[in-house]
Amino acid sequence: RSKREAHMAGVLESVNQRTKLVGENRLELLLFRVRGKQLYGINVFKVKEIIQCPRLTSLPGSNRVVRGVVHIRSGTTPILDMSLATGGPPLEEVAGAFVIITEYNGATQGFLVASVDKIINMNWEHIHPPPKGTGREHYLTAVTEVEDHIVEIIDVEKILAEVSPVKEDISEGIINDEVRTEASTKKVLIVDDSKIARKQISRCLEKIGVEVIALEDGKQAWEHLKGIVDEGERPQDRYMMLVSDIEMPEMDGYTLTTHIRANDAMQDFYVVLHSSLSGVFNQAMVEKVGANDFIAKFDPDVLADNVVSRINNG
């Protein structure tokens, strides 16, 4: 095997260790470069494989970020230029580039990057929201530091929403007038580090008629919930439910749920974990941390169904 292949094999072997980190507020980041020396990160959970860029077949009429498609096994996978997707120039050296094949929201896509660096094991506590006002936070959900280098963690959900917008309308028949009337008295707390995801979830819930309070990470949510208890109130008396992302800077959704279940005043709080991570694995984790439900992102009908059934039964 070439040195490069051996390096990739080593990178992917550590992917198999990933499940051991869950519930400990840890994650593994795959570090890569798009152009120049700047390091970027993507959660290993989302990565299916890393390949050298094969020949791309162009796709007429596609978004300019899509450089083409590749035929991997039985499917056709769109390849997105990570440089173009984050506001930069197109990647020029495609032949020597790599493709990170990922799975988000039930769909497979590849990201074209200049080089792949390594995988590092991190604690979410060391991963922070992007600094405001840099202009770059537009495409980032978080930043961290590795060996004195700033690593920027890309908001992949934003890129995907721009390249192939998801359906945001709720289908007929899910919401009726009775539900709308009842919903108008309810509040839902949502937590997600992706700005686009917060917008999508808020719009969906507002169509049902509930009031939405949106926070940006698990630590913010935990401080907010503790504050409610300190005021002598229970979160479940203020909010009908919590809809939380899993991957967030400072504190992930699993850890947030574990904290909620360990607190006497919050034990009955209804928690739904909402994530683009794979469903089968999550079902086991949901039970482990004590969440009430798990739903995959982003299907407005599934989310609306979940909230409506909570209105009807809660």
PDB file of C-alpha atoms in Angstrom:
ATOM      1  CA  ARG A   1       0.000   0.000   0.000  1.00  0.00           C
ATOM      2  CA  SER A   2       1.164   3.509  -0.686  1.00  0.00           C
ATOM      3  CA  LYS A   3       1.970   5.784   2.214  1.00  0.00           C
ATOM      4  CA  ARG A   4      -1.125   7.806   1.406  1.00  0.00           C
ATOM      5  CA  GLU A   5      -3.403   4.721   1.457  1.00  0.00           C
ATOM      6  CA  ALA A   6      -1.905   3.570   4.751  1.00  0.00           C
ATOM      7  CA  HIS A   7      -2.534   7.031   6.198  1.00  0.00           C
ATOM      8  CA  MET A   8      -6.193   6.906   5.082  1.00  0.00           C
ATOM      9  CA  ALA A   9      -6.619   3.383   6.476  1.00  0.00           C
ATOM     10  CA  GLY A  10      -5.279   4.601   9.822  1.00  0.00           C
ATOM     11  CA  VAL A  11      -7.645   7.537   9.781  1.00  0.00           C
ATOM     12  CA  LEU A  12     -10.645   5.295   9.116  1.00  0.00           C
ATOM     13  CA  GLU A  13      -9.674   2.671  11.710  1.00  0.00           C
ATOM     14  CA  SER A  14     -10.110   5.285  14.391  1.00  0.00           C
ATOM     15  CA  VAL A  15     -13.615   5.972  13.055  1.00  0.00           C
ATOM     16  CA  ASN A  16     -14.577   2.627  14.612  1.00  0.00           C
ATOM     17  CA  GLN A  17     -13.645   3.886  18.061  1.00  0.00           C
ATOM     18  CA  ARG A  18     -16.163   6.711  17.825  1.00  0.00           C
ATOM     19  CA  THR A  19     -19.087   5.043  19.600  1.00  0.00           C
ATOM     20  CA  LYS A  20     -17.055   4.806  22.805  1.00  0.00           C
ATOM     21  CA  LEU A  21     -17.033   8.591  23.156  1.00  0.00           C
ATOM     22  CA  VAL A  22     -20.756   9.142  23.215  1.00  0.00           C
ATOM     23  CA  GLY A  23     -22.368  10.251  26.451  1.00  0.00           C
ATOM     24  CA  GLU A  24     -19.051  11.585  27.740  1.00  0.00           C
ATOM     25  CA  ASN A  25     -19.393  14.986  26.048  1.00  0.00           C
ATOM     26  CA  ARG A  26     -16.659  13.953  23.637  1.00  0.00           C
ATOM     27  CA  LEU A  27     -16.355  13.770  19.882  1.00  0.00           C
ATOM     28  CA  GLU A  28     -13.785  13.039  17.227  1.00  0.00           C
ATOM     29  CA  LEU A  29     -13.021  15.629  14.599  1.00  0.00           C
ATOM     30  CA  LEU A  30     -11.612  14.857  11.190  1.00  0.00           C
ATOM     31  CA  LEU A  31      -9.254  17.728  10.356  1.00  0.00           C
ATOM     32  CA  PHE A  32      -8.795  18.802   6.746  1.00  0.00           C
ATOM     33  CA  ARG A  33      -7.605  21.730   4.646  1.00  0.00           C
ATOM     34  CA  VAL A  34      -9.567  23.432   1.916  1.00  0.00           C
ATOM     35  CA  ARG A  35      -6.976  25.927   0.754  1.00  0.00           C
ATOM     36  CA  GLY A  36      -3.871  27.312   2.418  1.00  0.00           C
ATOM     37  CA  LYS A  37      -2.977  26.366   5.979  1.00  0.00           C
ATOM     38  CA  GLN A  38      -6.353  26.917   7.668  1.00  0.00           C
ATOM     39  CA  LEU A  39      -7.584  23.740   9.381  1.00  0.00           C
ATOM     40  CA  TYR A  40     -11.260  22.786   9.265  1.00  0.00           C
ATOM     41  CA  GLY A  41     -13.083  20.119  11.219  1.00  0.00           C
ATOM     42  CA  ILE A  42     -16.020  17.791  10.667  1.00  0.00           C
ATOM     43  CA  ASN A  43     -17.438  15.324  13.183  1.00  0.00           C
ATOM     44  CA  VAL A  44     -16.223  11.801  12.384  1.00  0.00           C
ATOM     45  CA  PHE A  45     -19.759  10.525  13.038  1.00  0.00           C
ATOM     46  CA  LYS A  46     -20.828  12.079   9.751  1.00  0.00           C
ATOM     47  CA  VAL A  47     -17.954  10.574   7.745  1.00  0.00           C
ATOM     48  CA  LYS A  48     -18.568   7.344   5.825  1.00  0.00           C
ATOM     49  CA  GLU A  49     -15.252   7.190   3.980  1.00  0.00           C
ATOM     50  CA  ILE A  50     -12.431   9.258   2.523  1.00  0.00           C
ATOM     51  CA  ILE A  51     -11.320   8.690  -1.059  1.00  0.00           C
ATOM     52  CA  GLN A  52      -8.959  10.287  -3.512  1.00  0.00           C
ATOM     53  CA  CYS A  53     -11.023  12.354  -5.891  1.00  0.00           C
ATOM     54  CA  PRO A  54     -12.231  10.081  -8.714  1.00  0.00           C
ATOM     55  CA  ARG A  55     -13.225  11.349 -12.147  1.00  0.00           C
ATOM     56  CA  LEU A  56     -16.239  13.593 -11.736  1.00  0.00           C
ATOM     57  CA  THR A  57     -19.207  13.428 -14.085  1.00  0.00           C
ATOM     58  CA  SER A  58     -20.668  16.891 -14.538  1.00  0.00           C
ATOM     59  CA  LEU A  59     -24.316  17.414 -13.676  1.00  0.00           C
ATOM     60  CA  PRO A  60     -25.926  19.991 -15.974  1.00  0.00           C
ATOM     61  CA  GLY A  61     -28.192  22.476 -14.228  1.00  0.00           C
ATOM     62  CA  SER A  62     -26.817  21.732 -10.751  1.00  0.00           C
ATOM     63  CA  ASN A  63     -25.819  24.321  -8.161  1.00  0.00           C
ATOM     64  CA  ARG A  64     -22.380  25.833  -8.904  1.00  0.00           C
ATOM     65  CA  VAL A  65     -21.033  24.363  -5.640  1.00  0.00           C
ATOM     66  CA  VAL A  66     -21.642  20.848  -7.042  1.00  0.00           C
ATOM     67  CA  ARG A  67     -18.538  20.019  -9.082  1.00  0.00           C
ATOM     68  CA  GLY A  68     -20.056  16.787 -10.384  1.00  0.00           C
ATOM     69  CA  VAL A  69     -21.183  13.354  -9.274  1.00  0.00           C
ATOM     70  CA  VAL A  70     -19.377  10.076  -8.678  1.00  0.00           C
ATOM     71  CA  HIS A  71     -20.778   6.575  -8.906  1.00  0.00           C
ATOM     72  CA  ILE A  72     -19.851   4.854  -5.666  1.00  0.00           C
ATOM     73  CA  ARG A  73     -21.163   1.313  -5.290  1.00  0.00           C
ATOM     74  CA  SER A  74     -24.834   1.396  -6.288  1.00  0.00           C
ATOM     75  CA  GLY A  75     -25.528   5.111  -5.896  1.00  0.00           C
ATOM     76  CA  THR A  76     -24.742   8.473  -7.419  1.00  0.00           C
ATOM     77  CA  THR A  77     -23.154  10.875  -4.953  1.00  0.00           C
ATOM     78  CA  PRO A  78     -22.974  14.638  -5.547  1.00  0.00           C
ATOM     79  CA  ILE A  79     -19.545  16.147  -4.864  1.00  0.00           C
ATOM     80  CA  LEU A  80     -19.568  19.634  -3.347  1.00  0.00           C
ATOM     81  CA  ASP A  81     -16.549  21.930  -3.523  1.00  0.00           C
ATOM     82  CA  MET A  82     -15.943  22.862   0.128  1.00  0.00           C
ATOM     83  CA  SER A  83     -14.046  25.983  -0.913  1.00  0.00           C
ATOM     84  CA  LEU A  84     -16.886  27.286  -3.103  1.00  0.00           C
ATOM     85  CA  ALA A  85     -19.438  26.277  -0.460  1.00  0.00           C
ATOM     86  CA  THR A  86     -17.777  28.485   2.158  1.00  0.00           C
ATOM     87  CA  GLY A  87     -17.436  31.572  -0.019  1.00  0.00           C
ATOM     88  CA  GLY A  88     -13.976  30.930  -1.492  1.00  0.00           C
ATOM     89  CA  PRO A  89     -12.698  30.312  -5.031  1.00  0.00           C
ATOM     90  CA  PRO A  90     -13.148  26.872  -6.630  1.00  0.00           C
ATOM     91  CA  LEU A  91     -10.607  24.187  -5.757  1.00  0.00           C
ATOM     92  CA  GLU A  92      -8.192  23.965  -8.686  1.00  0.00           C
ATOM     93  CA  GLU A  93      -6.110  20.825  -8.164  1.00  0.00           C
ATOM     94  CA  VAL A  94      -9.014  18.393  -8.351  1.00  0.00           C
ATOM     95  CA  ALA A  95      -6.903  15.411  -9.448  1.00  0.00           C
ATOM     96  CA  GLY A  96      -4.825  15.479  -6.240  1.00  0.00           C
ATOM     97  CA  ALA A  97      -7.747  16.373  -3.991  1.00  0.00           C
ATOM     98  CA  PHE A  98      -9.710  14.213  -1.569  1.00  0.00           C
ATOM     99  CA  VAL A  99     -13.413  13.599  -1.173  1.00  0.00           C
ATOM    100  CA  ILE A 100     -14.904  13.204   2.306  1.00  0.00           C
ATOM    101  CA  ILE A 101     -18.053  11.109   1.857  1.00  0.00           C
ATOM    102  CA  THR A 102     -20.595  12.049   4.518  1.00  0.00           C
ATOM    103  CA  GLU A 103     -24.145  11.266   5.504  1.00  0.00           C
ATOM    104  CA  TYR A 104     -26.396  14.090   6.632  1.00  0.00           C
ATOM    105  CA  ASN A 105     -30.146  13.951   7.070  1.00  0.00           C
ATOM    106  CA  GLY A 106     -30.379  10.536   5.446  1.00  0.00           C
ATOM    107  CA  ALA A 107     -28.587  11.591   2.230  1.00  0.00           C
ATOM    108  CA  THR A 108     -25.018  10.895   1.109  1.00  0.00           C
ATOM    109  CA  GLN A 109     -22.794  13.631  -0.314  1.00  0.00           C
ATOM    110  CA  GLY A 110     -19.083  14.154  -0.818  1.00  0.00           C
ATOM    111  CA  PHE A 111     -17.041  17.243   0.019  1.00  0.00           C
ATOM    112  CA  LEU A 112     -14.048  18.038  -2.156  1.00  0.00           C
ATOM    113  CA  VAL A 113     -11.106  19.188   0.002  1.00  0.00           C
ATOM    114  CA  ALA A 114      -7.411  19.832  -0.698  1.00  0.00           C
ATOM    115  CA  SER A 115      -6.020  17.456   1.943  1.00  0.00           C
ATOM    116  CA  VAL A 116      -7.002  15.381   4.964  1.00  0.00           C
ATOM    117  CA  ASP A 117      -4.903  15.833   8.086  1.00  0.00           C
ATOM    118  CA  LYS A 118      -5.844  13.522  10.989  1.00  0.00           C
ATOM    119  CA  ILE A 119      -8.531  12.621  13.491  1.00  0.00           C
ATOM    120  CA  ILE A 120      -8.419  14.089  16.981  1.00  0.00           C
ATOM    121  CA  ASN A 121     -10.386  13.202  20.087  1.00  0.00           C
ATOM    122  CA  MET A 122     -11.881  16.307  21.758  1.00  0.00           C
ATOM    123  CA  ASN A 123     -14.114  17.317  24.622  1.00  0.00           C
ATOM    124  CA  TRP A 124     -17.083  19.466  23.557  1.00  0.00           C
ATOM    125  CA  GLU A 125     -16.120  21.842  26.418  1.00  0.00           C
ATOM    126  CA  HIS A 126     -13.094  22.901  24.352  1.00  0.00           C
ATOM    127  CA  ILE A 127     -15.229  23.679  21.324  1.00  0.00           C
ATOM    128  CA  HIS A 128     -16.777  27.133  21.316  1.00  0.00           C
ATOM    129  CA  PRO A 129     -19.301  29.124  19.295  1.00  0.00           C
ATOM    130  CA  PRO A 130     -17.588  31.107  16.504  1.00  0.00           C
ATOM    131  CA  PRO A 131     -16.543  34.669  17.408  1.00  0.00           C
ATOM    132  CA  LYS A 132     -19.177  37.135  16.248  1.00  0.00           C
ATOM    133  CA  GLY A 133     -18.407  39.863  13.755  1.00  0.00           C
ATOM    134  CA  THR A 134     -15.649  38.123  11.795  1.00  0.00           C
ATOM    135  CA  GLY A 135     -17.915  37.599   8.807  1.00  0.00           C
ATOM    136  CA  ARG A 136     -16.657  34.017   8.718  1.00  0.00           C
ATOM    137  CA  GLU A 137     -19.088  32.818  11.385  1.00  0.00           C
ATOM    138  CA  HIS A 138     -21.632  32.774   8.569  1.00  0.00           C
ATOM    139  CA  TYR A 139     -20.385  29.280   7.590  1.00  0.00           C
ATOM    140  CA  LEU A 140     -19.224  28.010  10.987  1.00  0.00           C
ATOM    141  CA  THR A 141     -20.963  26.389  13.927  1.00  0.00           C
ATOM    142  CA  ALA A 142     -17.908  26.316  16.180  1.00  0.00           C
ATOM    143  CA  VAL A 143     -14.176  26.848  16.592  1.00  0.00           C
ATOM    144  CA  THR A 144     -11.526  25.115  18.644  1.00  0.00           C
ATOM    145  CA  GLU A 145      -7.750  25.084  19.029  1.00  0.00           C
ATOM    146  CA  VAL A 146      -5.469  22.166  18.194  1.00  0.00           C
ATOM    147  CA  GLU A 147      -1.708  22.432  18.755  1.00  0.00           C
ATOM    148  CA  ASP A 148      -1.896  26.253  18.639  1.00  0.00           C
ATOM    149  CA  HIS A 149      -3.888  26.223  15.394  1.00  0.00           C
ATOM    150  CA  ILE A 150      -7.447  27.473  15.190  1.00  0.00           C
ATOM    151  CA  VAL A 151      -9.779  24.829  13.745  1.00  0.00           C
ATOM    152  CA  GLU A 152     -13.007  26.052  12.164  1.00  0.00           C
ATOM    153  CA  ILE A 153     -15.953  23.666  12.311  1.00  0.00           C
ATOM    154  CA  ILE A 154     -18.164  24.108   9.280  1.00  0.00           C
ATOM    155  CA  ASP A 155     -21.958  24.448   9.368  1.00  0.00           C
ATOM    156  CA  VAL A 156     -22.628  21.662   6.884  1.00  0.00           C
ATOM    157  CA  GLU A 157     -26.389  21.989   7.352  1.00  0.00           C
ATOM    158  CA  LYS A 158     -26.186  25.549   6.058  1.00  0.00           C
ATOM    159  CA  ILE A 159     -24.225  24.448   2.977  1.00  0.00           C
ATOM    160  CA  LEU A 160     -26.702  21.655   2.238  1.00  0.00           C
ATOM    161  CA  ALA A 161     -29.711  23.954   2.715  1.00  0.00           C
ATOM    162  CA  GLU A 162     -28.197  26.350   0.147  1.00  0.00           C
ATOM    163  CA  VAL A 163     -27.283  23.639  -2.374  1.00  0.00           C
ATOM    164  CA  SER A 164     -30.409  21.503  -2.100  1.00  0.00           C
ATOM    165  CA  PRO A 165     -33.079  23.242  -0.011  1.00  0.00           C
ATOM    166  CA  VAL A 166     -35.190  20.916   2.112  1.00  0.00           C
ATOM    167  CA  LYS A 167     -38.971  20.885   2.060  1.00  0.00           C
ATOM    168  CA  GLU A 168     -40.137  23.159   4.867  1.00  0.00           C
ATOM    169  CA  ASP A 169     -43.914  22.963   4.431  1.00  0.00           C
ATOM    170  CA  ILE A 170     -45.962  20.735   6.705  1.00  0.00           C
ATOM    171  CA  SER A 171     -48.258  18.381   4.778  1.00  0.00           C
ATOM    172  CA  GLU A 172     -52.027  18.767   4.843  1.00  0.00           C
ATOM    173  CA  GLY A 173     -53.851  17.031   7.653  1.00  0.00           C
ATOM    174  CA  ILE A 174     -51.120  17.138  10.324  1.00  0.00           C
ATOM    175  CA  ILE A 175     -52.383  20.359  11.945  1.00  0.00           C
ATOM    176  CA  ASN A 176     -56.063  21.136  12.502  1.00  0.00           C
ATOM    177  CA  ASP A 177     -57.832  24.105  14.106  1.00  0.00           C
ATOM    178  CA  GLU A 178     -58.148  22.301  17.425  1.00  0.00           C
ATOM    179  CA  VAL A 179     -54.392  21.708  17.532  1.00  0.00           C
ATOM    180  CA  ARG A 180     -53.692  25.350  16.566  1.00  0.00           C
ATOM    181  CA  THR A 181     -55.930  26.629  19.368  1.00  0.00           C
ATOM    182  CA  GLU A 182     -54.273  24.370  21.934  1.00  0.00           C
ATOM    183  CA  ALA A 183     -50.784  25.153  20.545  1.00  0.00           C
ATOM    184  CA  SER A 184     -51.221  28.885  21.096  1.00  0.00           C
ATOM    185  CA  THR A 185     -50.946  28.304  24.858  1.00  0.00           C
ATOM    186  CA  LYS A 186     -47.740  26.225  24.589  1.00  0.00           C
ATOM    187  CA  LYS A 187     -44.029  27.023  24.563  1.00  0.00           C
ATOM    188  CA  VAL A 188     -41.261  24.827  23.163  1.00  0.00           C
ATOM    189  CA  LEU A 189     -37.544  25.204  23.920  1.00  0.00           C
ATOM    190  CA  ILE A 190     -35.244  24.374  21.010  1.00  0.00           C
ATOM    191  CA  VAL A 191     -31.451  24.100  21.065  1.00  0.00           C
ATOM    192  CA  ASP A 192     -29.251  23.903  17.973  1.00  0.00           C
ATOM    193  CA  ASP A 193     -25.842  25.345  17.110  1.00  0.00           C
ATOM    194  CA  SER A 194     -26.673  25.688  13.406  1.00  0.00           C
ATOM    195  CA  LYS A 195     -28.359  28.981  12.583  1.00  0.00           C
ATOM    196  CA  ILE A 196     -30.109  27.447   9.582  1.00  0.00           C
ATOM    197  CA  ALA A 197     -31.373  24.505  11.669  1.00  0.00           C
ATOM    198  CA  ARG A 198     -32.751  26.892  14.338  1.00  0.00           C
ATOM    199  CA  LYS A 199     -34.610  28.776  11.595  1.00  0.00           C
ATOM    200  CA  GLN A 200     -36.001  25.586  10.035  1.00  0.00           C
ATOM    201  CA  ILE A 201     -37.202  24.179  13.368  1.00  0.00           C
ATOM    202  CA  SER A 202     -38.626  27.527  14.545  1.00  0.00           C
ATOM    203  CA  ARG A 203     -40.549  28.046  11.301  1.00  0.00           C
ATOM    204  CA  CYS A 204     -41.981  24.537  11.479  1.00  0.00           C
ATOM    205  CA  LEU A 205     -43.125  24.917  15.097  1.00  0.00           C
ATOM    206  CA  GLU A 206     -44.482  28.418  14.555  1.00  0.00           C
ATOM    207  CA  LYS A 207     -46.701  27.030  11.751  1.00  0.00           C
ATOM    208  CA  ILE A 208     -48.232  24.704  14.359  1.00  0.00           C
ATOM    209  CA  GLY A 209     -48.838  27.743  16.560  1.00  0.00           C
ATOM    210  CA  VAL A 210     -46.532  27.193  19.543  1.00  0.00           C
ATOM    211  CA  GLU A 211     -44.224  29.869  20.907  1.00  0.00           C
ATOM    212  CA  VAL A 212     -40.546  29.003  20.316  1.00  0.00           C
ATOM    213  CA  ILE A 213     -37.575  29.917  22.486  1.00  0.00           C
ATOM    214  CA  ALA A 214     -34.315  29.115  20.641  1.00  0.00           C
ATOM    215  CA  LEU A 215     -30.864  28.681  22.219  1.00  0.00           C
ATOM    216  CA  GLU A 216     -27.497  27.946  20.589  1.00  0.00           C
ATOM    217  CA  ASP A 217     -25.841  25.155  22.570  1.00  0.00           C
ATOM    218  CA  GLY A 218     -26.277  22.663  25.380  1.00  0.00           C
ATOM    219  CA  LYS A 219     -24.470  24.766  27.963  1.00  0.00           C
ATOM    220  CA  GLN A 220     -26.745  27.753  27.257  1.00  0.00           C
ATOM    221  CA  ALA A 221     -29.772  25.482  27.560  1.00  0.00           C
ATOM    222  CA  TRP A 222     -28.554  23.933  30.814  1.00  0.00           C
ATOM    223  CA  GLU A 223     -27.901  27.367  32.368  1.00  0.00           C
ATOM    224  CA  HIS A 224     -31.375  28.484  31.234  1.00  0.00           C
ATOM    225  CA  LEU A 225     -33.071  25.405  32.742  1.00  0.00           C
ATOM    226  CA  LYS A 226     -31.130  25.716  36.015  1.00  0.00           C
ATOM    227  CA  GLY A 227     -32.176  29.393  36.162  1.00  0.00           C
ATOM    228  CA  ILE A 228     -35.842  28.372  35.910  1.00  0.00           C
ATOM    229  CA  VAL A 229     -35.420  25.923  38.803  1.00  0.00           C
ATOM    230  CA  ASP A 230     -33.570  28.577  40.850  1.00  0.00           C
ATOM    231  CA  GLU A 231     -36.616  30.825  40.406  1.00  0.00           C
ATOM    232  CA  GLY A 232     -38.755  28.104  42.002  1.00  0.00           C
ATOM    233  CA  GLU A 233     -40.357  26.891  38.770  1.00  0.00           C
ATOM    234  CA  ARG A 234     -40.038  23.611  36.883  1.00  0.00           C
ATOM    235  CA  PRO A 235     -39.016  23.703  33.183  1.00  0.00           C
ATOM    236  CA  GLN A 236     -41.844  21.269  32.331  1.00  0.00           C
ATOM    237  CA  ASP A 237     -44.366  23.782  33.700  1.00  0.00           C
ATOM    238  CA  ARG A 238     -43.001  26.487  31.398  1.00  0.00           C
ATOM    239  CA  TYR A 239     -42.230  24.406  28.294  1.00  0.00           C
ATOM    240  CA  MET A 240     -44.228  21.609  26.731  1.00  0.00           C
ATOM    241  CA  MET A 241     -40.996  19.990  25.519  1.00  0.00           C
ATOM    242  CA  LEU A 242     -37.335  20.441  24.624  1.00  0.00           C
ATOM    243  CA  VAL A 243     -36.138  19.731  21.076  1.00  0.00           C
ATOM    244  CA  SER A 244     -32.352  19.477  21.185  1.00  0.00           C
ATOM    245  CA  ASP A 245     -29.638  18.888  18.619  1.00  0.00           C
ATOM    246  CA  ILE A 246     -27.017  16.328  19.654  1.00  0.00           C
ATOM    247  CA  GLU A 247     -23.755  17.835  18.385  1.00  0.00           C
ATOM    248  CA  MET A 248     -23.184  21.256  19.969  1.00  0.00           C
ATOM    249  CA  PRO A 249     -20.205  23.222  21.293  1.00  0.00           C
ATOM    250  CA  GLU A 250     -19.635  23.438  25.051  1.00  0.00           C
ATOM    251  CA  MET A 251     -22.129  20.638  25.858  1.00  0.00           C
ATOM    252  CA  ASP A 252     -23.702  18.072  23.553  1.00  0.00           C
ATOM    253  CA  GLY A 253     -27.339  16.951  23.576  1.00  0.00           C
ATOM    254  CA  TYR A 254     -26.578  13.618  25.248  1.00  0.00           C
ATOM    255  CA  THR A 255     -24.842  15.343  28.160  1.00  0.00           C
ATOM    256  CA  LEU A 256     -27.622  17.942  28.413  1.00  0.00           C
ATOM    257  CA  THR A 257     -30.220  15.141  28.617  1.00  0.00           C
ATOM    258  CA  THR A 258     -28.167  13.276  31.234  1.00  0.00           C
ATOM    259  CA  HIS A 259     -28.014  16.459  33.372  1.00  0.00           C
ATOM    260  CA  ILE A 260     -31.777  16.975  33.025  1.00  0.00           C
ATOM    261  CA  ARG A 261     -32.551  13.407  34.098  1.00  0.00           C
ATOM    262  CA  ALA A 262     -30.221  13.700  37.101  1.00  0.00           C
ATOM    263  CA  ASN A 263     -32.016  16.826  38.383  1.00  0.00           C
ATOM    264  CA  ASP A 264     -35.033  16.113  40.636  1.00  0.00           C
ATOM    265  CA  ALA A 265     -36.963  19.177  39.452  1.00  0.00           C
ATOM    266  CA  MET A 266     -36.521  18.320  35.744  1.00  0.00           C
ATOM    267  CA  GLN A 267     -36.855  14.532  35.654  1.00  0.00           C
ATOM    268  CA  ASP A 268     -40.271  14.627  33.935  1.00  0.00           C
ATOM    269  CA  PHE A 269     -39.243  17.213  31.340  1.00  0.00           C
ATOM    270  CA  TYR A 270     -40.050  15.846  27.849  1.00  0.00           C
ATOM    271  CA  VAL A 271     -36.847  15.708  25.776  1.00  0.00           C
ATOM    272  CA  VAL A 272     -36.638  14.987  22.053  1.00  0.00           C
ATOM    273  CA  LEU A 273     -33.188  14.650  20.483  1.00  0.00           C
ATOM    274  CA  HIS A 274     -33.165  15.897  16.890  1.00  0.00           C
ATOM    275  CA  SER A 275     -30.104  15.102  14.847  1.00  0.00           C
ATOM    276  CA  SER A 276     -28.607  14.411  11.439  1.00  0.00           C
ATOM    277  CA  LEU A 277     -26.575  11.572  12.990  1.00  0.00           C
ATOM    278  CA  SER A 278     -27.577   8.033  11.988  1.00  0.00           C
ATOM    279  CA  GLY A 279     -30.817   6.749  13.477  1.00  0.00           C
ATOM    280  CA  VAL A 280     -30.063   3.156  14.510  1.00  0.00           C
ATOM    281  CA  PHE A 281     -27.113   4.112  16.653  1.00  0.00           C
ATOM    282  CA  ASN A 282     -29.052   6.979  18.197  1.00  0.00           C
ATOM    283  CA  GLN A 283     -31.997   4.846  19.260  1.00  0.00           C
ATOM    284  CA  ALA A 284     -29.692   2.996  21.664  1.00  0.00           C
ATOM    285  CA  MET A 285     -28.154   6.251  22.896  1.00  0.00           C
ATOM    286  CA  VAL A 286     -31.574   7.845  23.448  1.00  0.00           C
ATOM    287  CA  GLU A 287     -32.447   5.018  25.819  1.00  0.00           C
ATOM    288  CA  LYS A 288     -29.045   5.217  27.514  1.00  0.00           C
ATOM    289  CA  VAL A 289     -29.315   8.935  28.357  1.00  0.00           C
ATOM    290  CA  GLY A 290     -33.057   8.871  29.032  1.00  0.00           C
ATOM    291  CA  ALA A 291     -34.466  11.052  26.236  1.00  0.00           C
ATOM    292  CA  ASN A 292     -38.148  10.529  25.401  1.00  0.00           C
ATOM    293  CA  ASP A 293     -37.638  10.317  21.665  1.00  0.00           C
ATOM    294  CA  PHE A 294     -35.218  10.729  18.766  1.00  0.00           C
ATOM    295  CA  ILE A 295     -36.100  12.194  15.389  1.00  0.00           C
ATOM    296  CA  ALA A 296     -33.840  12.554  12.374  1.00  0.00           C
ATOM    297  CA  LYS A 297     -33.302  15.942  10.741  1.00  0.00           C
ATOM    298  CA  PHE A 298     -34.897  17.569   8.896  1.00  0.00           C
ATOM    299  CA  ASP A 299     -38.378  16.431   7.996  1.00  0.00           C
ATOM    300  CA  PRO A 300     -41.026  19.027   8.858  1.00  0.00           C
ATOM    301  CA  ASP A 301     -43.789  16.377   8.868  1.00  0.00           C
ATOM    302  CA  VAL A 302     -41.942  14.127  11.341  1.00  0.00           C
ATOM    303  CA  LEU A 303     -41.116  17.075  13.615  1.00  0.00           C
ATOM    304  CA  ALA A 304     -44.672  18.462  13.386  1.00  0.00           C
ATOM    305  CA  ASP A 305     -46.158  15.007  14.060  1.00  0.00           C
ATOM    306  CA  ASN A 306     -44.040  14.690  17.182  1.00  0.00           C
ATOM    307  CA  VAL A 307     -45.072  18.122  18.498  1.00  0.00           C
ATOM    308  CA  VAL A 308     -48.752  17.649  17.601  1.00  0.00           C
ATOM    309  CA  SER A 309     -48.903  14.294  19.393  1.00  0.00           C
ATOM    310  CA  ARG A 310     -47.335  15.987  22.422  1.00  0.00           C
ATOM    311  CA  ILE A 311     -50.037  18.707  22.271  1.00  0.00           C
ATOM    312  CA  ASN A 312     -52.748  16.057  22.023  1.00  0.00           C
ATOM    313  CA  ASN A 313     -51.379  13.784  24.741  1.00  0.00           C
ATOM    314  CA  GLY A 314     -49.212  16.040  26.913  1.00  0.00           C
TER     315      GLY A 314
END
